[in-house]
Amino acid sequence: MAKVPNPIDKHVGSRVRLRRVLLGLSQEKLGDALGLTFQQVQKYEKGANRIGASRLQEISKILDVPPSYFFEGAPAGSSQAQADAGEVVSSALVTDFIATSEGIQLNKAFVRIKSQQVRKRIIDLVVSLAADHDHDARDESESGNPPKS
């Protein structure tokens, strides 16, 4: 039976991938800078192999972010919190979306917006649209109609 990656390892790996892609680096280039194969970088990014502290420090220097960057938005580390499957699944969905080309495109555009006020308004708008979509989907499921996309 294959070992399931730890949610924290998977999150850290996905943040490595996100930052690498945002910088336009290939897995091969990052691997070369670390003295590793691109396959090893791939395993790190998928969470299949755990990234040690010294290696994470090295990666953070190459990708020009503090080591804490890789833990931003990570699922809570306590065993009780990890037992909450909803939190882990929700975090995994966000992490998986951010790693898609659409997620990367959205994030690249968002970070170019310098005004904190404009960024907050965009977040509020997206939260509102998502809430409206959830509300519409609930109404349609209660009426027996299939939800709209």
mmCIF file of N, CA and C in Angstrom:
data_model
loop_
_atom_site.group_PDB
_atom_site.id
_atom_site.type_symbol
_atom_site.label_atom_id
_atom_site.label_comp_id
_atom_site.label_asym_id
_atom_site.label_seq_id
_atom_site.Cartn_x
_atom_site.Cartn_y
_atom_site.Cartn_z
ATOM 1 N N MET A 1 0.841 -1.187 0.000
ATOM 2 C CA MET A 1 0.000 0.000 0.000
ATOM 3 C C MET A 1 0.881 1.242 0.000
ATOM 4 N N ALA A 2 0.582 2.193 -0.870
ATOM 5 C CA ALA A 2 1.377 3.419 -0.987
ATOM 6 C C ALA A 2 1.147 4.312 0.223
ATOM 7 N N LYS A 3 2.221 4.941 0.671
ATOM 8 C CA LYS A 3 2.143 5.844 1.813
ATOM 9 C C LYS A 3 1.506 7.163 1.369
ATOM 10 N N VAL A 4 0.525 7.627 2.134
ATOM 11 C CA VAL A 4 -0.151 8.891 1.836
ATOM 12 C C VAL A 4 0.711 10.032 2.368
ATOM 13 N N PRO A 5 0.975 11.055 1.538
ATOM 14 C CA PRO A 5 1.798 12.175 2.002
ATOM 15 C C PRO A 5 1.146 12.905 3.176
ATOM 16 N N ASN A 6 1.972 13.349 4.106
ATOM 17 C CA ASN A 6 1.513 14.157 5.225
ATOM 18 C C ASN A 6 0.958 15.472 4.667
ATOM 19 N N PRO A 7 -0.184 15.958 5.183
ATOM 20 C CA PRO A 7 -0.760 17.201 4.653
ATOM 21 C C PRO A 7 0.195 18.397 4.715
ATOM 22 N N ILE A 8 1.013 18.470 5.749
ATOM 23 C CA ILE A 8 1.971 19.581 5.858
ATOM 24 C C ILE A 8 3.042 19.444 4.779
ATOM 25 N N ASP A 9 3.571 18.233 4.581
ATOM 26 C CA ASP A 9 4.585 18.012 3.540
ATOM 27 C C ASP A 9 4.018 18.353 2.166
ATOM 28 N N LYS A 10 2.767 17.973 1.936
ATOM 29 C CA LYS A 10 2.120 18.259 0.654
ATOM 30 C C LYS A 10 1.947 19.771 0.472
ATOM 31 N N HIS A 11 1.546 20.447 1.545
ATOM 32 C CA HIS A 11 1.357 21.900 1.475
ATOM 33 C C HIS A 11 2.683 22.607 1.205
ATOM 34 N N VAL A 12 3.720 22.246 1.956
ATOM 35 C CA VAL A 12 5.039 22.864 1.762
ATOM 36 C C VAL A 12 5.509 22.627 0.331
ATOM 37 N N GLY A 13 5.360 21.410 -0.158
ATOM 38 C CA GLY A 13 5.760 21.098 -1.528
ATOM 39 C C GLY A 13 5.000 21.909 -2.559
ATOM 40 N N SER A 14 3.706 22.083 -2.320
ATOM 41 C CA SER A 14 2.910 22.859 -3.282
ATOM 42 C C SER A 14 3.316 24.331 -3.268
ATOM 43 N N ARG A 15 3.745 24.828 -2.105
ATOM 44 C CA ARG A 15 4.214 26.220 -2.023
ATOM 45 C C ARG A 15 5.565 26.367 -2.733
ATOM 46 N N VAL A 16 6.408 25.332 -2.657
ATOM 47 C CA VAL A 16 7.670 25.345 -3.410
ATOM 48 C C VAL A 16 7.336 25.423 -4.901
ATOM 49 N N ARG A 17 6.408 24.577 -5.347
ATOM 50 C CA ARG A 17 6.023 24.570 -6.765
ATOM 51 C C ARG A 17 5.453 25.918 -7.185
ATOM 52 N N LEU A 18 4.549 26.463 -6.373
ATOM 53 C CA LEU A 18 3.934 27.744 -6.702
ATOM 54 C C LEU A 18 4.994 28.826 -6.875
ATOM 55 N N ARG A 19 5.906 28.939 -5.923
ATOM 56 C CA ARG A 19 6.931 29.980 -5.990
ATOM 57 C C ARG A 19 7.864 29.751 -7.178
ATOM 58 N N ARG A 20 8.224 28.487 -7.405
ATOM 59 C CA ARG A 20 9.104 28.161 -8.532
ATOM 60 C C ARG A 20 8.459 28.581 -9.846
ATOM 61 N N VAL A 21 7.180 28.248 -10.014
ATOM 62 C CA VAL A 21 6.469 28.584 -11.247
ATOM 63 C C VAL A 21 6.309 30.099 -11.383
ATOM 64 N N LEU A 22 5.997 30.781 -10.282
ATOM 65 C CA LEU A 22 5.870 32.240 -10.330
ATOM 66 C C LEU A 22 7.166 32.903 -10.772
ATOM 67 N N LEU A 23 8.291 32.301 -10.421
ATOM 68 C CA LEU A 23 9.593 32.841 -10.824
ATOM 69 C C LEU A 23 10.013 32.368 -12.214
ATOM 70 N N GLY A 24 9.248 31.456 -12.791
ATOM 71 C CA GLY A 24 9.567 30.956 -14.129
ATOM 72 C C GLY A 24 10.711 29.961 -14.157
ATOM 73 N N LEU A 25 10.959 29.300 -13.030
ATOM 74 C CA LEU A 25 12.023 28.288 -12.960
ATOM 75 C C LEU A 25 11.456 26.907 -13.279
ATOM 76 N N SER A 26 12.206 26.110 -13.990
ATOM 77 C CA SER A 26 11.799 24.722 -14.229
ATOM 78 C C SER A 26 12.240 23.873 -13.033
ATOM 79 N N GLN A 27 11.671 22.679 -12.922
ATOM 80 C CA GLN A 27 12.111 21.751 -11.880
ATOM 81 C C GLN A 27 13.586 21.420 -12.071
ATOM 82 N N GLU A 28 13.997 21.327 -13.318
ATOM 83 C CA GLU A 28 15.392 21.007 -13.624
ATOM 84 C C GLU A 28 16.332 22.107 -13.130
ATOM 85 N N LYS A 29 15.964 23.375 -13.369
ATOM 86 C CA LYS A 29 16.816 24.498 -12.931
ATOM 87 C C LYS A 29 16.907 24.552 -11.407
ATOM 88 N N LEU A 30 15.771 24.358 -10.728
ATOM 89 C CA LEU A 30 15.793 24.349 -9.265
ATOM 90 C C LEU A 30 16.632 23.179 -8.772
ATOM 91 N N GLY A 31 16.447 22.029 -9.391
ATOM 92 C CA GLY A 31 17.243 20.856 -9.025
ATOM 93 C C GLY A 31 18.729 21.098 -9.198
ATOM 94 N N ASP A 32 19.115 21.719 -10.319
ATOM 95 C CA ASP A 32 20.530 22.036 -10.561
ATOM 96 C C ASP A 32 21.079 22.944 -9.466
ATOM 97 N N ALA A 33 20.298 23.959 -9.087
ATOM 98 C CA ALA A 33 20.738 24.895 -8.048
ATOM 99 C C ALA A 33 20.894 24.201 -6.696
ATOM 100 N N LEU A 34 20.120 23.142 -6.486
ATOM 101 C CA LEU A 34 20.174 22.393 -5.228
ATOM 102 C C LEU A 34 21.110 21.186 -5.296
ATOM 103 N N GLY A 35 21.594 20.872 -6.500
ATOM 104 C CA GLY A 35 22.409 19.675 -6.672
ATOM 105 C C GLY A 35 21.577 18.405 -6.647
ATOM 106 N N LEU A 36 20.330 18.507 -7.128
ATOM 107 C CA LEU A 36 19.398 17.377 -7.140
ATOM 108 C C LEU A 36 18.872 17.142 -8.549
ATOM 109 N N THR A 37 18.243 16.003 -8.753
ATOM 110 C CA THR A 37 17.582 15.734 -10.032
ATOM 111 C C THR A 37 16.212 16.412 -10.032
ATOM 112 N N PHE A 38 15.672 16.623 -11.226
ATOM 113 C CA PHE A 38 14.332 17.210 -11.295
ATOM 114 C C PHE A 38 13.307 16.257 -10.686
ATOM 115 N N GLN A 39 13.598 14.945 -10.719
ATOM 116 C CA GLN A 39 12.679 13.972 -10.131
ATOM 117 C C GLN A 39 12.569 14.167 -8.618
ATOM 118 N N GLN A 40 13.701 14.500 -7.977
ATOM 119 C CA GLN A 40 13.675 14.736 -6.535
ATOM 120 C C GLN A 40 12.869 15.995 -6.228
ATOM 121 N N VAL A 41 13.041 17.032 -7.037
ATOM 122 C CA VAL A 41 12.260 18.262 -6.862
ATOM 123 C C VAL A 41 10.772 17.933 -7.015
ATOM 124 N N GLN A 42 10.457 17.101 -7.997
ATOM 125 C CA GLN A 42 9.076 16.678 -8.233
ATOM 126 C C GLN A 42 8.505 15.978 -6.995
ATOM 127 N N LYS A 43 9.288 15.102 -6.384
ATOM 128 C CA LYS A 43 8.845 14.390 -5.179
ATOM 129 C C LYS A 43 8.622 15.364 -4.026
ATOM 130 N N TYR A 44 9.508 16.353 -3.879
ATOM 131 C CA TYR A 44 9.322 17.381 -2.854
ATOM 132 C C TYR A 44 8.010 18.128 -3.090
ATOM 133 N N GLU A 45 7.782 18.524 -4.338
ATOM 134 C CA GLU A 45 6.605 19.330 -4.661
ATOM 135 C C GLU A 45 5.297 18.568 -4.461
ATOM 136 N N LYS A 46 5.323 17.267 -4.615
ATOM 137 C CA LYS A 46 4.123 16.452 -4.413
ATOM 138 C C LYS A 46 3.945 16.054 -2.952
ATOM 139 N N GLY A 47 4.962 16.319 -2.127
ATOM 140 C CA GLY A 47 4.896 15.927 -0.731
ATOM 141 C C GLY A 47 5.257 14.474 -0.517
ATOM 142 N N ALA A 48 5.704 13.790 -1.575
ATOM 143 C CA ALA A 48 6.077 12.377 -1.468
ATOM 144 C C ALA A 48 7.335 12.216 -0.624
ATOM 145 N N ASN A 49 8.259 13.171 -0.725
ATOM 146 C CA ASN A 49 9.462 13.189 0.107
ATOM 147 C C ASN A 49 9.436 14.443 0.964
ATOM 148 N N ARG A 50 9.724 14.277 2.229
ATOM 149 C CA ARG A 50 9.746 15.401 3.170
ATOM 150 C C ARG A 50 10.996 16.243 2.932
ATOM 151 N N ILE A 51 10.835 17.565 2.994
ATOM 152 C CA ILE A 51 11.962 18.484 2.826
ATOM 153 C C ILE A 51 12.536 18.785 4.206
ATOM 154 N N GLY A 52 13.811 18.466 4.398
ATOM 155 C CA GLY A 52 14.477 18.738 5.666
ATOM 156 C C GLY A 52 14.678 20.234 5.882
ATOM 157 N N ALA A 53 14.942 20.615 7.130
ATOM 158 C CA ALA A 53 15.077 22.030 7.488
ATOM 159 C C ALA A 53 16.196 22.725 6.713
ATOM 160 N N SER A 54 17.362 22.098 6.618
ATOM 161 C CA SER A 54 18.478 22.742 5.914
ATOM 162 C C SER A 54 18.187 22.862 4.420
ATOM 163 N N ARG A 55 17.523 21.870 3.856
ATOM 164 C CA ARG A 55 17.163 21.918 2.436
ATOM 165 C C ARG A 55 16.107 23.007 2.201
ATOM 166 N N LEU A 56 15.153 23.126 3.127
ATOM 167 C CA LEU A 56 14.126 24.158 2.990
ATOM 168 C C LEU A 56 14.750 25.554 3.065
ATOM 169 N N GLN A 57 15.738 25.711 3.930
ATOM 170 C CA GLN A 57 16.459 26.986 4.029
ATOM 171 C C GLN A 57 17.142 27.300 2.694
ATOM 172 N N GLU A 58 17.755 26.295 2.105
ATOM 173 C CA GLU A 58 18.429 26.455 0.813
ATOM 174 C C GLU A 58 17.419 26.823 -0.288
ATOM 175 N N ILE A 59 16.289 26.144 -0.294
ATOM 176 C CA ILE A 59 15.236 26.423 -1.278
ATOM 177 C C ILE A 59 14.713 27.845 -1.098
ATOM 178 N N SER A 60 14.540 28.257 0.152
ATOM 179 C CA SER A 60 14.016 29.605 0.400
ATOM 180 C C SER A 60 14.962 30.678 -0.120
ATOM 181 N N LYS A 61 16.271 30.439 -0.024
ATOM 182 C CA LYS A 61 17.245 31.403 -0.556
ATOM 183 C C LYS A 61 17.170 31.459 -2.082
ATOM 184 N N ILE A 62 17.091 30.297 -2.714
ATOM 185 C CA ILE A 62 17.029 30.241 -4.181
ATOM 186 C C ILE A 62 15.746 30.896 -4.696
ATOM 187 N N LEU A 63 14.634 30.656 -3.998
ATOM 188 C CA LEU A 63 13.342 31.185 -4.439
ATOM 189 C C LEU A 63 13.053 32.573 -3.856
ATOM 190 N N ASP A 64 13.998 33.105 -3.091
ATOM 191 C CA ASP A 64 13.931 34.468 -2.560
ATOM 192 C C ASP A 64 12.682 34.734 -1.715
ATOM 193 N N VAL A 65 12.417 33.816 -0.793
ATOM 194 C CA VAL A 65 11.330 33.988 0.175
ATOM 195 C C VAL A 65 11.825 33.477 1.528
ATOM 196 N N PRO A 66 11.237 33.953 2.633
ATOM 197 C CA PRO A 66 11.621 33.397 3.935
ATOM 198 C C PRO A 66 11.079 31.972 4.071
ATOM 199 N N PRO A 67 11.702 31.139 4.889
ATOM 200 C CA PRO A 67 11.192 29.772 5.068
ATOM 201 C C PRO A 67 9.726 29.729 5.513
ATOM 202 N N SER A 68 9.291 30.728 6.246
ATOM 203 C CA SER A 68 7.899 30.759 6.714
ATOM 204 C C SER A 68 6.897 30.809 5.560
ATOM 205 N N TYR A 69 7.326 31.305 4.405
ATOM 206 C CA TYR A 69 6.457 31.386 3.223
ATOM 207 C C TYR A 69 5.849 30.017 2.902
ATOM 208 N N PHE A 70 6.633 28.967 3.058
ATOM 209 C CA PHE A 70 6.193 27.631 2.665
ATOM 210 C C PHE A 70 5.116 27.070 3.595
ATOM 211 N N PHE A 71 4.952 27.685 4.775
ATOM 212 C CA PHE A 71 3.966 27.209 5.746
ATOM 213 C C PHE A 71 2.705 28.067 5.781
ATOM 214 N N GLU A 72 2.697 29.184 5.037
ATOM 215 C CA GLU A 72 1.523 30.057 5.030
ATOM 216 C C GLU A 72 0.311 29.290 4.521
ATOM 217 N N GLY A 73 -0.760 29.328 5.307
ATOM 218 C CA GLY A 73 -1.997 28.655 4.914
ATOM 219 C C GLY A 73 -1.987 27.155 5.120
ATOM 220 N N ALA A 74 -0.965 26.644 5.804
ATOM 221 C CA ALA A 74 -0.874 25.193 6.030
ATOM 222 C C ALA A 74 -1.947 24.743 7.010
ATOM 223 N N PRO A 75 -2.405 23.495 6.890
ATOM 224 C CA PRO A 75 -3.363 22.981 7.869
ATOM 225 C C PRO A 75 -2.719 22.952 9.247
ATOM 226 N N ALA A 76 -3.531 23.107 10.283
ATOM 227 C CA ALA A 76 -3.019 23.107 11.656
ATOM 228 C C ALA A 76 -2.251 21.820 11.918
ATOM 229 N N GLY A 77 -1.206 21.908 12.722
ATOM 230 C CA GLY A 77 -0.310 20.780 12.922
ATOM 231 C C GLY A 77 -0.702 19.798 14.000
ATOM 232 N N SER A 78 -1.661 20.134 14.867
ATOM 233 C CA SER A 78 -1.997 19.216 15.949
ATOM 234 C C SER A 78 -2.732 17.996 15.403
ATOM 235 N N SER A 79 -2.615 16.887 16.113
ATOM 236 C CA SER A 79 -3.279 15.665 15.651
ATOM 237 C C SER A 79 -4.794 15.841 15.668
ATOM 238 N N GLN A 80 -5.322 16.626 16.599
ATOM 239 C CA GLN A 80 -6.760 16.885 16.642
ATOM 240 C C GLN A 80 -7.197 17.635 15.388
ATOM 241 N N ALA A 81 -6.430 18.643 15.012
ATOM 242 C CA ALA A 81 -6.788 19.424 13.821
ATOM 243 C C ALA A 81 -6.661 18.568 12.568
ATOM 244 N N GLN A 82 -5.627 17.726 12.519
ATOM 245 C CA GLN A 82 -5.462 16.868 11.350
ATOM 246 C C GLN A 82 -6.562 15.829 11.280
ATOM 247 N N ALA A 83 -7.130 15.496 12.422
ATOM 248 C CA ALA A 83 -8.233 14.545 12.435
ATOM 249 C C ALA A 83 -9.479 15.157 11.800
ATOM 250 N N ASP A 84 -9.531 16.483 11.778
ATOM 251 C CA ASP A 84 -10.658 17.166 11.148
ATOM 252 C C ASP A 84 -10.483 17.102 9.639
ATOM 253 N N ALA A 85 -11.089 16.115 9.021
ATOM 254 C CA ALA A 85 -10.905 15.883 7.581
ATOM 255 C C ALA A 85 -11.357 17.068 6.750
ATOM 256 N N GLY A 86 -12.365 17.778 7.201
ATOM 257 C CA GLY A 86 -12.853 18.936 6.453
ATOM 258 C C GLY A 86 -11.786 19.984 6.256
ATOM 259 N N GLU A 87 -11.016 20.254 7.300
ATOM 260 C CA GLU A 87 -9.955 21.260 7.202
ATOM 261 C C GLU A 87 -8.875 20.804 6.238
ATOM 262 N N VAL A 88 -8.473 19.555 6.325
ATOM 263 C CA VAL A 88 -7.423 19.035 5.457
ATOM 264 C C VAL A 88 -7.887 19.021 4.005
ATOM 265 N N VAL A 89 -9.123 18.585 3.768
ATOM 266 C CA VAL A 89 -9.656 18.546 2.409
ATOM 267 C C VAL A 89 -9.759 19.955 1.847
ATOM 268 N N SER A 90 -10.273 20.896 2.644
ATOM 269 C CA SER A 90 -10.399 22.281 2.192
ATOM 270 C C SER A 90 -9.039 22.864 1.848
ATOM 271 N N SER A 91 -8.062 22.637 2.705
ATOM 272 C CA SER A 91 -6.707 23.132 2.452
ATOM 273 C C SER A 91 -6.131 22.493 1.193
ATOM 274 N N ALA A 92 -6.385 21.212 1.007
ATOM 275 C CA ALA A 92 -5.875 20.513 -0.180
ATOM 276 C C ALA A 92 -6.518 21.061 -1.450
ATOM 277 N N LEU A 93 -7.808 21.376 -1.398
ATOM 278 C CA LEU A 93 -8.482 21.941 -2.570
ATOM 279 C C LEU A 93 -7.882 23.289 -2.946
ATOM 280 N N VAL A 94 -7.629 24.121 -1.940
ATOM 281 C CA VAL A 94 -7.030 25.436 -2.193
ATOM 282 C C VAL A 94 -5.628 25.260 -2.759
ATOM 283 N N THR A 95 -4.846 24.407 -2.134
ATOM 284 C CA THR A 95 -3.479 24.159 -2.586
ATOM 285 C C THR A 95 -3.472 23.631 -4.015
ATOM 286 N N ASP A 96 -4.360 22.690 -4.306
ATOM 287 C CA ASP A 96 -4.433 22.132 -5.660
ATOM 288 C C ASP A 96 -4.830 23.200 -6.675
ATOM 289 N N PHE A 97 -5.786 24.081 -6.305
ATOM 290 C CA PHE A 97 -6.195 25.138 -7.233
ATOM 291 C C PHE A 97 -5.053 26.110 -7.490
ATOM 292 N N ILE A 98 -4.371 26.518 -6.435
ATOM 293 C CA ILE A 98 -3.280 27.490 -6.582
ATOM 294 C C ILE A 98 -2.203 26.957 -7.515
ATOM 295 N N ALA A 99 -2.026 25.653 -7.542
ATOM 296 C CA ALA A 99 -0.987 25.054 -8.385
ATOM 297 C C ALA A 99 -1.414 24.905 -9.850
ATOM 298 N N THR A 100 -2.699 25.165 -10.167
ATOM 299 C CA THR A 100 -3.144 25.067 -11.565
ATOM 300 C C THR A 100 -2.717 26.309 -12.336
ATOM 301 N N SER A 101 -2.776 26.235 -13.658
ATOM 302 C CA SER A 101 -2.410 27.405 -14.463
ATOM 303 C C SER A 101 -3.363 28.566 -14.191
ATOM 304 N N GLU A 102 -4.641 28.268 -13.965
ATOM 305 C CA GLU A 102 -5.611 29.321 -13.645
ATOM 306 C C GLU A 102 -5.285 29.965 -12.292
ATOM 307 N N GLY A 103 -4.937 29.145 -11.311
ATOM 308 C CA GLY A 103 -4.575 29.662 -9.992
ATOM 309 C C GLY A 103 -3.316 30.508 -10.043
ATOM 310 N N ILE A 104 -2.342 30.062 -10.803
ATOM 311 C CA ILE A 104 -1.092 30.815 -10.941
ATOM 312 C C ILE A 104 -1.355 32.139 -11.648
ATOM 313 N N GLN A 105 -2.153 32.099 -12.711
ATOM 314 C CA GLN A 105 -2.493 33.320 -13.447
ATOM 315 C C GLN A 105 -3.214 34.308 -12.524
ATOM 316 N N LEU A 106 -4.172 33.821 -11.746
ATOM 317 C CA LEU A 106 -4.913 34.670 -10.820
ATOM 318 C C LEU A 106 -3.974 35.294 -9.785
ATOM 319 N N ASN A 107 -3.090 34.486 -9.230
ATOM 320 C CA ASN A 107 -2.166 34.989 -8.217
ATOM 321 C C ASN A 107 -1.165 35.981 -8.786
ATOM 322 N N LYS A 108 -0.653 35.713 -9.979
ATOM 323 C CA LYS A 108 0.288 36.649 -10.607
ATOM 324 C C LYS A 108 -0.369 38.008 -10.822
ATOM 325 N N ALA A 109 -1.609 38.000 -11.301
ATOM 326 C CA ALA A 109 -2.322 39.261 -11.533
ATOM 327 C C ALA A 109 -2.611 39.965 -10.207
ATOM 328 N N PHE A 110 -3.019 39.195 -9.204
ATOM 329 C CA PHE A 110 -3.385 39.774 -7.910
ATOM 330 C C PHE A 110 -2.196 40.452 -7.234
ATOM 331 N N VAL A 111 -1.029 39.817 -7.259
ATOM 332 C CA VAL A 111 0.131 40.412 -6.575
ATOM 333 C C VAL A 111 0.634 41.667 -7.273
ATOM 334 N N ARG A 112 0.242 41.891 -8.521
ATOM 335 C CA ARG A 112 0.630 43.123 -9.213
ATOM 336 C C ARG A 112 -0.207 44.317 -8.756
ATOM 337 N N ILE A 113 -1.318 44.060 -8.079
ATOM 338 C CA ILE A 113 -2.163 45.146 -7.567
ATOM 339 C C ILE A 113 -1.507 45.672 -6.294
ATOM 340 N N LYS A 114 -1.059 46.898 -6.337
ATOM 341 C CA LYS A 114 -0.299 47.470 -5.218
ATOM 342 C C LYS A 114 -1.182 47.995 -4.094
ATOM 343 N N SER A 115 -2.376 48.486 -4.425
ATOM 344 C CA SER A 115 -3.255 49.079 -3.419
ATOM 345 C C SER A 115 -3.869 48.000 -2.523
ATOM 346 N N GLN A 116 -3.576 48.097 -1.228
ATOM 347 C CA GLN A 116 -4.130 47.156 -0.255
ATOM 348 C C GLN A 116 -5.659 47.259 -0.236
ATOM 349 N N GLN A 117 -6.168 48.474 -0.398
ATOM 350 C CA GLN A 117 -7.614 48.695 -0.391
ATOM 351 C C GLN A 117 -8.275 48.008 -1.591
ATOM 352 N N VAL A 118 -7.680 48.121 -2.758
ATOM 353 C CA VAL A 118 -8.225 47.470 -3.953
ATOM 354 C C VAL A 118 -8.166 45.954 -3.787
ATOM 355 N N ARG A 119 -7.061 45.451 -3.246
ATOM 356 C CA ARG A 119 -6.941 44.003 -3.027
ATOM 357 C C ARG A 119 -8.030 43.511 -2.081
ATOM 358 N N LYS A 120 -8.286 44.273 -1.015
ATOM 359 C CA LYS A 120 -9.329 43.890 -0.056
ATOM 360 C C LYS A 120 -10.694 43.881 -0.738
ATOM 361 N N ARG A 121 -10.962 44.871 -1.583
ATOM 362 C CA ARG A 121 -12.244 44.921 -2.300
ATOM 363 C C ARG A 121 -12.407 43.720 -3.227
ATOM 364 N N ILE A 122 -11.331 43.324 -3.875
ATOM 365 C CA ILE A 122 -11.384 42.153 -4.758
ATOM 366 C C ILE A 122 -11.695 40.900 -3.944
ATOM 367 N N ILE A 123 -11.035 40.761 -2.808
ATOM 368 C CA ILE A 123 -11.299 39.605 -1.936
ATOM 369 C C ILE A 123 -12.753 39.612 -1.487
ATOM 370 N N ASP A 124 -13.249 40.776 -1.055
ATOM 371 C CA ASP A 124 -14.649 40.885 -0.631
ATOM 372 C C ASP A 124 -15.602 40.506 -1.766
ATOM 373 N N LEU A 125 -15.293 40.959 -2.985
ATOM 374 C CA LEU A 125 -16.123 40.639 -4.151
ATOM 375 C C LEU A 125 -16.154 39.133 -4.404
ATOM 376 N N VAL A 126 -14.989 38.508 -4.383
ATOM 377 C CA VAL A 126 -14.910 37.066 -4.647
ATOM 378 C C VAL A 126 -15.642 36.283 -3.559
ATOM 379 N N VAL A 127 -15.476 36.685 -2.299
ATOM 380 C CA VAL A 127 -16.182 36.021 -1.198
ATOM 381 C C VAL A 127 -17.693 36.160 -1.388
ATOM 382 N N SER A 128 -18.138 37.344 -1.780
ATOM 383 C CA SER A 128 -19.563 37.589 -2.014
ATOM 384 C C SER A 128 -20.091 36.743 -3.174
ATOM 385 N N LEU A 129 -19.349 36.703 -4.273
ATOM 386 C CA LEU A 129 -19.762 35.890 -5.424
ATOM 387 C C LEU A 129 -19.833 34.410 -5.065
ATOM 388 N N ALA A 130 -18.862 33.941 -4.291
ATOM 389 C CA ALA A 130 -18.854 32.530 -3.881
ATOM 390 C C ALA A 130 -20.044 32.231 -2.977
ATOM 391 N N ALA A 131 -20.374 33.157 -2.076
ATOM 392 C CA ALA A 131 -21.522 32.968 -1.188
ATOM 393 C C ALA A 131 -22.817 32.942 -1.996
ATOM 394 N N ASP A 132 -22.937 33.845 -2.984
ATOM 395 C CA ASP A 132 -24.119 33.847 -3.856
ATOM 396 C C ASP A 132 -24.238 32.526 -4.609
ATOM 397 N N HIS A 133 -23.104 32.030 -5.113
ATOM 398 C CA HIS A 133 -23.097 30.757 -5.848
ATOM 399 C C HIS A 133 -23.535 29.613 -4.928
ATOM 400 N N ASP A 134 -23.008 29.592 -3.689
ATOM 401 C CA ASP A 134 -23.393 28.554 -2.728
ATOM 402 C C ASP A 134 -24.889 28.626 -2.432
ATOM 403 N N HIS A 135 -25.393 29.848 -2.256
ATOM 404 C CA HIS A 135 -26.815 30.053 -1.965
ATOM 405 C C HIS A 135 -27.677 29.575 -3.136
ATOM 406 N N ASP A 136 -27.297 29.947 -4.370
ATOM 407 C CA ASP A 136 -28.036 29.522 -5.565
ATOM 408 C C ASP A 136 -28.028 28.002 -5.703
ATOM 409 N N ALA A 137 -26.882 27.389 -5.443
ATOM 410 C CA ALA A 137 -26.767 25.928 -5.558
ATOM 411 C C ALA A 137 -27.668 25.242 -4.539
ATOM 412 N N ARG A 138 -27.740 25.793 -3.303
ATOM 413 C CA ARG A 138 -28.624 25.223 -2.276
ATOM 414 C C ARG A 138 -30.086 25.341 -2.697
ATOM 415 N N ASP A 139 -30.471 26.523 -3.191
ATOM 416 C CA ASP A 139 -31.853 26.737 -3.623
ATOM 417 C C ASP A 139 -32.240 25.758 -4.726
ATOM 418 N N GLU A 140 -31.348 25.566 -5.688
ATOM 419 C CA GLU A 140 -31.640 24.673 -6.811
ATOM 420 C C GLU A 140 -31.704 23.218 -6.372
ATOM 421 N N SER A 141 -30.847 22.826 -5.429
ATOM 422 C CA SER A 141 -30.876 21.430 -4.982
ATOM 423 C C SER A 141 -32.140 21.162 -4.169
ATOM 424 N N GLU A 142 -32.625 22.175 -3.439
ATOM 425 C CA GLU A 142 -33.860 22.004 -2.674
ATOM 426 C C GLU A 142 -35.075 21.942 -3.594
ATOM 427 N N SER A 143 -34.993 22.606 -4.757
ATOM 428 C CA SER A 143 -36.113 22.602 -5.705
ATOM 429 C C SER A 143 -36.083 21.378 -6.619
ATOM 430 N N GLY A 144 -34.987 20.622 -6.568
ATOM 431 C CA GLY A 144 -34.864 19.439 -7.408
ATOM 432 C C GLY A 144 -34.242 19.702 -8.758
ATOM 433 N N ASN A 145 -33.891 20.960 -9.044
ATOM 434 C CA ASN A 145 -33.241 21.304 -10.310
ATOM 435 C C ASN A 145 -31.739 21.091 -10.192
ATOM 436 N N PRO A 146 -31.103 20.654 -11.271
ATOM 437 C CA PRO A 146 -29.643 20.498 -11.211
ATOM 438 C C PRO A 146 -28.978 21.866 -11.077
ATOM 439 N N PRO A 147 -27.880 21.963 -10.298
ATOM 440 C CA PRO A 147 -27.194 23.242 -10.122
ATOM 441 C C PRO A 147 -26.560 23.725 -11.413
ATOM 442 N N LYS A 148 -26.541 25.068 -11.585
ATOM 443 C CA LYS A 148 -25.878 25.690 -12.738
ATOM 444 C C LYS A 148 -24.399 25.809 -12.450
ATOM 445 N N SER A 149 -23.579 25.821 -13.499
ATOM 446 C CA SER A 149 -22.134 25.973 -13.322
ATOM 447 C C SER A 149 -21.781 27.423 -13.231
#
